[in-house]
PDB file of C-alpha atoms (C1' of nucleotides) in Angstrom:
ATOM      1  CA  MET A   1     -70.645  25.376  59.706  1.00  0.00           C
ATOM      2  CA  TRP A   2     -67.491  26.461  61.419  1.00  0.00           C
ATOM      3  CA  TRP A   3     -67.004  23.036  62.955  1.00  0.00           C
ATOM      4  CA  HIS A   4     -66.285  21.259  59.752  1.00  0.00           C
ATOM      5  CA  GLN A   5     -64.714  23.708  57.401  1.00  0.00           C
ATOM      6  CA  HIS A   6     -61.550  22.193  56.074  1.00  0.00           C
ATOM      7  CA  ASN A   7     -59.243  25.124  56.501  1.00  0.00           C
ATOM      8  CA  LEU A   8     -60.241  25.913  60.025  1.00  0.00           C
ATOM      9  CA  CYS A   9     -58.071  24.366  62.688  1.00  0.00           C
ATOM     10  CA  PHE A  10     -60.994  23.880  64.978  1.00  0.00           C
ATOM     11  CA  ARG A  11     -62.254  20.373  65.008  1.00  0.00           C
ATOM     12  CA  HIS A  12     -65.162  19.207  67.024  1.00  0.00           C
ATOM     13  CA  PRO A  13     -63.674  18.148  70.356  1.00  0.00           C
ATOM     14  CA  ILE A  14     -65.721  14.983  70.423  1.00  0.00           C
ATOM     15  CA  GLU A  15     -65.297  14.045  66.813  1.00  0.00           C
ATOM     16  CA  GLU A  16     -61.868  12.676  67.575  1.00  0.00           C
ATOM     17  CA  ASP A  17     -63.210  10.034  69.863  1.00  0.00           C
ATOM     18  CA  TYR A  18     -66.321   8.978  68.062  1.00  0.00           C
ATOM     19  CA  SER A  19     -66.006   9.188  64.355  1.00  0.00           C
ATOM     20  CA  GLY A  20     -62.366   9.739  63.574  1.00  0.00           C
ATOM     21  CA  ASP A  21     -61.574  11.800  60.547  1.00  0.00           C
ATOM     22  CA  LEU A  22     -64.778  12.228  58.621  1.00  0.00           C
ATOM     23  CA  GLU A  23     -63.198  13.850  55.614  1.00  0.00           C
ATOM     24  CA  GLU A  24     -60.790  10.984  55.280  1.00  0.00           C
ATOM     25  CA  LYS A  25     -63.534   8.400  55.475  1.00  0.00           C
ATOM     26  CA  VAL A  26     -65.621  10.247  52.955  1.00  0.00           C
ATOM     27  CA  ALA A  27     -62.677  10.517  50.621  1.00  0.00           C
ATOM     28  CA  THR A  28     -61.961   6.810  50.933  1.00  0.00           C
ATOM     29  CA  ILE A  29     -65.507   5.849  50.152  1.00  0.00           C
ATOM     30  CA  ALA A  30     -65.630   8.263  47.263  1.00  0.00           C
ATOM     31  CA  GLU A  31     -62.622   6.553  45.783  1.00  0.00           C
ATOM     32  CA  THR A  32     -64.172   3.107  45.972  1.00  0.00           C
ATOM     33  CA  ASP A  33     -67.604   4.141  44.846  1.00  0.00           C
ATOM     34  CA  GLU A  34     -67.674   4.436  41.096  1.00  0.00           C
ATOM     35  CA  SER A  35     -70.999   6.199  40.833  1.00  0.00           C
ATOM     36  CA  ALA A  36     -69.972   8.805  43.339  1.00  0.00           C
ATOM     37  CA  GLU A  37     -66.640   9.159  41.641  1.00  0.00           C
ATOM     38  CA  SER A  38     -68.258   9.789  38.301  1.00  0.00           C
ATOM     39  CA  GLU A  39     -70.248  12.645  39.687  1.00  0.00           C
ATOM     40  CA  GLY A  40     -67.605  13.938  42.013  1.00  0.00           C
ATOM     41  CA  VAL A  41     -70.236  14.383  44.651  1.00  0.00           C
ATOM     42  CA  ILE A  42     -70.973  12.103  47.567  1.00  0.00           C
ATOM     43  CA  ASP A  43     -74.571  11.447  48.208  1.00  0.00           C
ATOM     44  CA  SER A  44     -75.628  13.156  51.378  1.00  0.00           C
ATOM     45  CA  ARG A  45     -77.331  10.025  52.582  1.00  0.00           C
ATOM     46  CA  LYS A  46     -74.099   8.143  52.254  1.00  0.00           C
ATOM     47  CA  ARG A  47     -72.379  10.815  54.244  1.00  0.00           C
ATOM     48  CA  ARG A  48     -74.933  10.453  56.957  1.00  0.00           C
ATOM     49  CA  GLU A  49     -74.394   6.722  57.069  1.00  0.00           C
ATOM     50  CA  ILE A  50     -70.708   7.322  57.550  1.00  0.00           C
ATOM     51  CA  LEU A  51     -71.313   9.621  60.434  1.00  0.00           C
ATOM     52  CA  SER A  52     -71.570   7.996  63.756  1.00  0.00           C
ATOM     53  CA  ARG A  53     -73.725   9.691  66.271  1.00  0.00           C
ATOM     54  CA  ARG A  54     -72.058  11.479  69.118  1.00  0.00           C
ATOM     55  CA  PRO A  55     -73.581  11.956  72.521  1.00  0.00           C
ATOM     56  CA  SER A  56     -75.113  15.278  73.348  1.00  0.00           C
ATOM     57  CA  TYR A  57     -73.191  17.900  75.248  1.00  0.00           C
ATOM     58  CA  ARG A  58     -75.450  17.424  78.181  1.00  0.00           C
ATOM     59  CA  LYS A  59     -74.790  13.716  78.232  1.00  0.00           C
ATOM     60  CA  ILE A  60     -71.047  14.169  77.923  1.00  0.00           C
ATOM     61  CA  LEU A  61     -71.013  16.646  80.738  1.00  0.00           C
ATOM     62  CA  ASN A  62     -73.180  14.509  82.945  1.00  0.00           C
ATOM     63  CA  GLU A  63     -71.032  11.464  82.320  1.00  0.00           C
ATOM     64  CA  LEU A  64     -67.953  13.449  83.150  1.00  0.00           C
ATOM     65  CA  SER A  65     -69.533  14.816  86.260  1.00  0.00           C
ATOM     66  CA  SER A  66     -70.340  11.322  87.436  1.00  0.00           C
ATOM     67  CA  ASP A  67     -66.718  10.340  86.904  1.00  0.00           C
ATOM     68  CA  VAL A  68     -65.456  13.230  88.959  1.00  0.00           C
ATOM     69  CA  PRO A  69     -66.272  12.825  92.647  1.00  0.00           C
ATOM     70  CA  GLY A  70     -67.937  15.739  94.297  1.00  0.00           C
ATOM     71  CA  VAL A  71     -69.047  17.275  91.077  1.00  0.00           C
ATOM     72  CA  PRO A  72     -72.753  17.913  90.906  1.00  0.00           C
ATOM     73  CA  LYS A  73     -74.824  16.716  87.973  1.00  0.00           C
ATOM     74  CA  ILE A  74     -75.839  19.292  85.452  1.00  0.00           C
ATOM     75  CA  GLU A  75     -79.447  20.171  85.761  1.00  0.00           C
ATOM     76  CA  GLU A  76     -81.690  22.425  83.824  1.00  0.00           C
ATOM     77  CA  GLU A  77     -81.450  25.837  85.335  1.00  0.00           C
ATOM     78  CA  LYS A  78     -84.620  27.760  85.783  1.00  0.00           C
ATOM     79  CA  SER A  79     -83.089  30.931  84.534  1.00  0.00           C
ATOM     80  CA  GLU A  80     -85.344  33.539  83.095  1.00  0.00           C
ATOM     81  CA  GLU A  81     -82.827  36.136  82.050  1.00  0.00           C
ATOM     82  CA  GLU A  82     -81.321  36.442  78.620  1.00  0.00           C
ATOM     83  CA  GLY A  83     -77.720  37.420  78.085  1.00  0.00           C
ATOM     84  CA  THR A  84     -74.642  36.313  79.966  1.00  0.00           C
ATOM     85  CA  PRO A  85     -75.460  35.171  83.451  1.00  0.00           C
ATOM     86  CA  PRO A  86     -73.231  36.729  86.072  1.00  0.00           C
ATOM     87  CA  ASN A  87     -71.813  33.408  87.183  1.00  0.00           C
ATOM     88  CA  ILE A  88     -70.730  32.198  83.810  1.00  0.00           C
ATOM     89  CA  ALA A  89     -67.144  32.612  82.790  1.00  0.00           C
ATOM     90  CA  THR A  90     -66.653  35.410  80.342  1.00  0.00           C
ATOM     91  CA  MET A  91     -62.881  35.537  80.384  1.00  0.00           C
ATOM     92  CA  ALA A  92     -61.646  37.044  77.183  1.00  0.00           C
ATOM     93  CA  VAL A  93     -59.497  34.700  75.174  1.00  0.00           C
ATOM     94  CA  PRO A  94     -57.888  35.843  71.956  1.00  0.00           C
ATOM     95  CA  THR A  95     -59.704  34.339  69.003  1.00  0.00           C
ATOM     96  CA  SER A  96     -56.408  33.632  67.318  1.00  0.00           C
ATOM     97  CA  ILE A  97     -56.100  30.761  69.702  1.00  0.00           C
ATOM     98  CA  TYR A  98     -58.101  28.697  67.227  1.00  0.00           C
ATOM     99  CA  GLN A  99     -55.874  29.383  64.305  1.00  0.00           C
ATOM    100  CA  THR A 100     -52.436  28.719  65.668  1.00  0.00           C
ATOM    101  CA  SER A 101     -50.868  25.333  65.962  1.00  0.00           C
ATOM    102  CA  THR A 102     -51.190  25.786  69.688  1.00  0.00           C
ATOM    103  CA  GLY A 103     -54.833  26.462  69.149  1.00  0.00           C
ATOM    104  CA  GLN A 104     -55.217  23.231  67.277  1.00  0.00           C
ATOM    105  CA  TYR A 105     -53.681  21.345  70.137  1.00  0.00           C
ATOM    106  CA  ILE A 106     -55.895  23.076  72.620  1.00  0.00           C
ATOM    107  CA  VAL A 107     -59.022  22.324  70.736  1.00  0.00           C
ATOM    108  CA  ASN A 108     -58.152  18.708  70.202  1.00  0.00           C
ATOM    109  CA  CYS A 109     -57.743  18.365  73.922  1.00  0.00           C
ATOM    110  CA  LEU A 110     -60.898  20.247  74.842  1.00  0.00           C
ATOM    111  CA  TYR A 111     -62.961  17.154  75.330  1.00  0.00           C
ATOM    112  CA  LYS A 112     -60.584  15.890  77.942  1.00  0.00           C
ATOM    113  CA  LEU A 113     -60.222  19.282  79.512  1.00  0.00           C
ATOM    114  CA  VAL A 114     -63.899  19.620  80.181  1.00  0.00           C
ATOM    115  CA  ALA A 115     -63.418  17.522  83.274  1.00  0.00           C
ATOM    116  CA  PHE A 116     -61.301  20.304  84.655  1.00  0.00           C
ATOM    117  CA  CYS A 117     -64.182  22.679  84.263  1.00  0.00           C
ATOM    118  CA  PHE A 118     -66.180  20.550  86.618  1.00  0.00           C
ATOM    119  CA  ILE A 119     -63.410  20.090  89.104  1.00  0.00           C
ATOM    120  CA  ALA A 120     -62.783  23.784  89.092  1.00  0.00           C
ATOM    121  CA  ALA A 121     -66.460  24.510  89.389  1.00  0.00           C
ATOM    122  CA  ALA A 122     -66.810  22.130  92.286  1.00  0.00           C
ATOM    123  CA  THR A 123     -63.879  23.652  94.104  1.00  0.00           C
ATOM    124  CA  GLY A 124     -65.036  27.164  93.429  1.00  0.00           C
ATOM    125  CA  ASP A 125     -62.071  27.720  91.191  1.00  0.00           C
ATOM    126  CA  MET A 126     -64.177  28.976  88.376  1.00  0.00           C
ATOM    127  CA  PRO A 127     -67.816  29.436  87.465  1.00  0.00           C
ATOM    128  CA  THR A 128     -69.940  26.421  86.765  1.00  0.00           C
ATOM    129  CA  TYR A 129     -70.784  25.528  83.234  1.00  0.00           C
ATOM    130  CA  GLN A 130     -74.477  25.906  83.037  1.00  0.00           C
ATOM    131  CA  ILE A 131     -77.214  24.666  80.862  1.00  0.00           C
ATOM    132  CA  ARG A 132     -80.304  26.710  80.885  1.00  0.00           C
ATOM    133  CA  ALA A 133     -83.730  25.510  80.082  1.00  0.00           C
ATOM    134  CA  PRO A 134     -85.173  26.983  76.926  1.00  0.00           C
ATOM    135  CA  THR A 135     -86.573  30.331  77.802  1.00  0.00           C
ATOM    136  CA  THR A 136     -88.640  30.899  74.735  1.00  0.00           C
ATOM    137  CA  ALA A 137     -92.256  30.026  74.935  1.00  0.00           C
ATOM    138  CA  LEU A 138     -94.533  29.551  71.999  1.00  0.00           C
ATOM    139  CA  PRO A 139     -95.359  32.867  70.449  1.00  0.00           C
ATOM    140  CA  GLN A 140     -98.733  34.275  71.133  1.00  0.00           C
ATOM    141  CA  GLY A 141    -101.183  33.424  68.435  1.00  0.00           C
ATOM    142  CA  VAL A 142    -100.092  29.818  68.125  1.00  0.00           C
ATOM    143  CA  VAL A 143    -103.212  27.862  68.826  1.00  0.00           C
ATOM    144  CA  MET A 144    -103.007  24.275  69.925  1.00  0.00           C
ATOM    145  CA  ALA A 145    -104.265  21.632  67.551  1.00  0.00           C
ATOM    146  CA  ALA A 146    -107.814  20.510  67.507  1.00  0.00           C
ATOM    147  CA  SER A 147    -108.195  16.845  68.319  1.00  0.00           C
ATOM    148  CA  PRO A 148    -107.967  14.646  65.206  1.00  0.00           C
ATOM    149  CA  GLY A 149    -111.408  13.310  65.902  1.00  0.00           C
ATOM    150  CA  SER A 150    -112.892  16.704  65.283  1.00  0.00           C
ATOM    151  CA  LEU A 151    -111.481  16.935  61.770  1.00  0.00           C
ATOM    152  CA  HIS A 152    -113.642  15.955  58.845  1.00  0.00           C
ATOM    153  CA  SER A 153    -112.794  17.161  55.379  1.00  0.00           C
ATOM    154  CA  PRO A 154    -109.494  16.465  53.584  1.00  0.00           C
ATOM    155  CA  GLN A 155    -108.926  20.178  53.544  1.00  0.00           C
ATOM    156  CA  GLN A 156    -109.155  20.319  57.296  1.00  0.00           C
ATOM    157  CA  LEU A 157    -106.740  17.430  57.553  1.00  0.00           C
ATOM    158  CA  ALA A 158    -104.330  19.167  55.213  1.00  0.00           C
ATOM    159  CA  GLU A 159    -104.554  22.359  57.210  1.00  0.00           C
ATOM    160  CA  GLU A 160    -103.957  20.414  60.360  1.00  0.00           C
ATOM    161  CA  ALA A 161    -100.899  18.765  58.861  1.00  0.00           C
ATOM    162  CA  THR A 162     -99.530  22.098  57.710  1.00  0.00           C
ATOM    163  CA  ARG A 163    -100.122  23.622  61.086  1.00  0.00           C
ATOM    164  CA  LYS A 164     -98.442  20.732  62.825  1.00  0.00           C
ATOM    165  CA  ARG A 165     -95.476  21.008  60.544  1.00  0.00           C
ATOM    166  CA  GLU A 166     -95.147  24.713  61.178  1.00  0.00           C
ATOM    167  CA  LEU A 167     -95.320  24.118  64.880  1.00  0.00           C
ATOM    168  CA  ARG A 168     -92.670  21.465  64.664  1.00  0.00           C
ATOM    169  CA  LEU A 169     -90.423  23.704  62.586  1.00  0.00           C
ATOM    170  CA  MET A 170     -90.844  26.532  65.002  1.00  0.00           C
ATOM    171  CA  LYS A 171     -90.006  24.347  67.968  1.00  0.00           C
ATOM    172  CA  ASN A 172     -87.006  22.935  66.179  1.00  0.00           C
ATOM    173  CA  ARG A 173     -85.846  26.426  65.274  1.00  0.00           C
ATOM    174  CA  GLU A 174     -85.903  27.384  68.915  1.00  0.00           C
ATOM    175  CA  ALA A 175     -84.221  24.140  69.900  1.00  0.00           C
ATOM    176  CA  ALA A 176     -81.438  24.765  67.415  1.00  0.00           C
ATOM    177  CA  LYS A 177     -80.895  28.244  68.809  1.00  0.00           C
ATOM    178  CA  GLU A 178     -80.737  26.881  72.310  1.00  0.00           C
ATOM    179  CA  CYS A 179     -78.422  24.114  71.268  1.00  0.00           C
ATOM    180  CA  ARG A 180     -76.033  26.578  69.669  1.00  0.00           C
ATOM    181  CA  ARG A 181     -76.104  28.803  72.673  1.00  0.00           C
ATOM    182  CA  ARG A 182     -75.173  25.868  74.876  1.00  0.00           C
ATOM    183  CA  LYS A 183     -72.405  24.898  72.529  1.00  0.00           C
ATOM    184  CA  LYS A 184     -70.962  28.394  72.743  1.00  0.00           C
ATOM    185  CA  GLU A 185     -71.075  28.307  76.517  1.00  0.00           C
ATOM    186  CA  TYR A 186     -69.439  24.924  76.469  1.00  0.00           C
ATOM    187  CA  VAL A 187     -66.587  26.207  74.328  1.00  0.00           C
ATOM    188  CA  LYS A 188     -66.285  29.345  76.447  1.00  0.00           C
ATOM    189  CA  CYS A 189     -65.960  27.235  79.544  1.00  0.00           C
ATOM    190  CA  LEU A 190     -63.202  25.196  77.979  1.00  0.00           C
ATOM    191  CA  GLU A 191     -61.423  28.292  76.740  1.00  0.00           C
ATOM    192  CA  SER A 192     -61.501  29.732  80.218  1.00  0.00           C
ATOM    193  CA  ARG A 193     -60.026  26.588  81.614  1.00  0.00           C
ATOM    194  CA  VAL A 194     -57.291  26.598  79.013  1.00  0.00           C
ATOM    195  CA  ALA A 195     -56.409  30.151  79.940  1.00  0.00           C
ATOM    196  CA  VAL A 196     -56.227  29.223  83.618  1.00  0.00           C
ATOM    197  CA  LEU A 197     -54.070  26.205  82.928  1.00  0.00           C
ATOM    198  CA  GLU A 198     -51.720  28.162  80.720  1.00  0.00           C
ATOM    199  CA  VAL A 199     -51.095  30.641  83.510  1.00  0.00           C
ATOM    200  CA  GLN A 200     -50.667  27.800  85.970  1.00  0.00           C
ATOM    201  CA  ASN A 201     -48.222  26.060  83.687  1.00  0.00           C
ATOM    202  CA  LYS A 202     -46.193  29.200  83.211  1.00  0.00           C
ATOM    203  CA  LYS A 203     -45.957  29.710  86.954  1.00  0.00           C
ATOM    204  CA  LEU A 204     -44.837  26.138  87.515  1.00  0.00           C
ATOM    205  CA  ILE A 205     -42.148  26.435  84.895  1.00  0.00           C
ATOM    206  CA  GLU A 206     -40.877  29.611  86.495  1.00  0.00           C
ATOM    207  CA  GLU A 207     -40.901  27.936  89.883  1.00  0.00           C
ATOM    208  CA  LEU A 208     -38.974  25.021  88.512  1.00  0.00           C
ATOM    209  CA  GLU A 209     -36.355  27.312  87.047  1.00  0.00           C
ATOM    210  CA  THR A 210     -35.981  29.110  90.361  1.00  0.00           C
ATOM    211  CA  LEU A 211     -35.550  25.843  92.232  1.00  0.00           C
ATOM    212  CA  LYS A 212     -33.004  24.680  89.699  1.00  0.00           C
ATOM    213  CA  ASP A 213     -30.996  27.829  90.254  1.00  0.00           C
ATOM    214  CA  ILE A 214     -31.076  27.379  94.011  1.00  0.00           C
ATOM    215  CA  CYS A 215     -30.204  23.680  93.982  1.00  0.00           C
ATOM    216  CA  SER A 216     -27.569  23.602  91.274  1.00  0.00           C
ATOM    217  CA  PRO A 217     -24.005  23.539  92.694  1.00  0.00           C
ATOM    218  CA  LYS A 218     -21.842  26.537  91.955  1.00  0.00           C
ATOM    219  CA  THR A 219     -18.962  25.654  89.629  1.00  0.00           C
ATOM    220  CA  ASP A 220     -16.284  28.269  90.314  1.00  0.00           C
TER     221      ASP A 220
ATOM    222  C1'  DG B   1     -65.673  51.022  46.434  1.00  0.00           C
ATOM    223  C1'  DA B   2     -65.765  46.345  44.023  1.00  0.00           C
ATOM    224  C1'  DG B   3     -64.620  41.665  44.266  1.00  0.00           C
ATOM    225  C1'  DC B   4     -63.430  37.813  46.722  1.00  0.00           C
ATOM    226  C1'  DA B   5     -62.466  34.418  50.341  1.00  0.00           C
ATOM    227  C1'  DA B   6     -63.050  33.178  54.945  1.00  0.00           C
ATOM    228  C1'  DT B   7     -65.953  32.926  58.656  1.00  0.00           C
ATOM    229  C1'  DA B   8     -70.397  33.327  61.201  1.00  0.00           C
ATOM    230  C1'  DT B   9     -75.249  32.632  61.610  1.00  0.00           C
ATOM    231  C1'  DC B  10     -79.579  30.587  60.699  1.00  0.00           C
ATOM    232  C1'  DG B  11     -83.275  27.273  59.303  1.00  0.00           C
ATOM    233  C1'  DT B  12     -84.140  22.731  58.179  1.00  0.00           C
ATOM    234  C1'  DC B  13     -83.697  17.748  57.944  1.00  0.00           C
ATOM    235  C1'  DA B  14     -82.439  13.363  59.777  1.00  0.00           C
ATOM    236  C1'  DC B  15     -81.336  10.707  63.313  1.00  0.00           C
ATOM    237  C1'  DC B  16     -80.610   9.045  68.122  1.00  0.00           C
ATOM    238  C1'  DC B  17     -82.105   8.703  72.697  1.00  0.00           C
ATOM    239  C1'  DC B  18     -85.092   9.278  76.553  1.00  0.00           C
ATOM    240  C1'  DT B  19     -89.514   9.253  78.745  1.00  0.00           C
ATOM    241  C1'  DG B  20     -94.240   8.217  79.637  1.00  0.00           C
TER     242       DG B  20
ATOM    243  C1'  DC C   1     -93.439   1.852  71.240  1.00  0.00           C
ATOM    244  C1'  DA C   2     -94.788   6.605  69.913  1.00  0.00           C
ATOM    245  C1'  DG C   3     -93.626  11.257  70.568  1.00  0.00           C
ATOM    246  C1'  DG C   4     -90.662  14.792  71.430  1.00  0.00           C
ATOM    247  C1'  DG C   5     -86.173  16.937  72.530  1.00  0.00           C
ATOM    248  C1'  DG C   6     -81.246  17.457  71.388  1.00  0.00           C
ATOM    249  C1'  DT C   7     -77.924  17.917  68.070  1.00  0.00           C
ATOM    250  C1'  DG C   8     -74.848  16.886  63.793  1.00  0.00           C
ATOM    251  C1'  DA C   9     -74.925  17.896  58.975  1.00  0.00           C
ATOM    252  C1'  DC C  10     -75.971  20.697  55.276  1.00  0.00           C
ATOM    253  C1'  DG C  11     -77.146  24.599  52.349  1.00  0.00           C
ATOM    254  C1'  DA C  12     -78.289  29.430  52.089  1.00  0.00           C
ATOM    255  C1'  DT C  13     -77.324  33.864  53.427  1.00  0.00           C
ATOM    256  C1'  DA C  14     -74.913  37.543  56.069  1.00  0.00           C
ATOM    257  C1'  DT C  15     -70.823  39.592  57.788  1.00  0.00           C
ATOM    258  C1'  DT C  16     -66.026  40.642  57.912  1.00  0.00           C
ATOM    259  C1'  DG C  17     -61.432  41.445  56.387  1.00  0.00           C
ATOM    260  C1'  DC C  18     -58.295  41.793  52.749  1.00  0.00           C
ATOM    261  C1'  DT C  19     -56.470  43.101  48.151  1.00  0.00           C
ATOM    262  C1'  DC C  20     -56.538  45.793  44.156  1.00  0.00           C
TER     263       DC C  20
END
DNA sequence: GAGCAATATCGTCACCCCTG
DNA sequence: CAGGGGTGACGATATTGCTC
């Protein structure tokens, strides 16, 4: 939910490039649509139509990696451990970074900055952004479906349908968890890179000032 | 401590895209 | 082309921080 709350200065980094300002579009359509206007509520289906699909994180990262020479493609890691892997950046970044005007700028630029993550990772500058394969297996007790040919009565078919639905929901639940975990890692990676670049920038500015002092003629 | 707003987390649905 | 995985959107609920 935190991606699209109005008062939070933290827009989806990709949203900029793919769908523009959703709220604005929705508002525009609401104004022109009399039925929606009368109710003051935009039909969720209409909202969905407005939304243009964005590529997955994995796809974005892989595309970026192919654009950056020497950067390996992201592959599913066969990691079995939960928690923060030792080689993933865990640099602490103040959360206020989201809420300041600077934070807004940073976040709007995150999509572009992700390339830096890969460059840095490739050069050993910072840990690689990783995508782990889902680690959760089906819980014990989940029995695989009987073949449809073996079902006879409507009741059996109904049970089968229910069971299939529950299985699908369970899988989707796990997928959503995994997806969110990846998203967090993705953001963490970008935050780390921002922190590194801020330090770098500060150093360069200081260096520039020093050089200016040395080179400027003395006016006595 | 109660009440409230802001923010975070979770489950689900709908949809797109990839793979066999 | 069907099936399944990934993920944005949404609503419900939980948590947190602030004010009185």
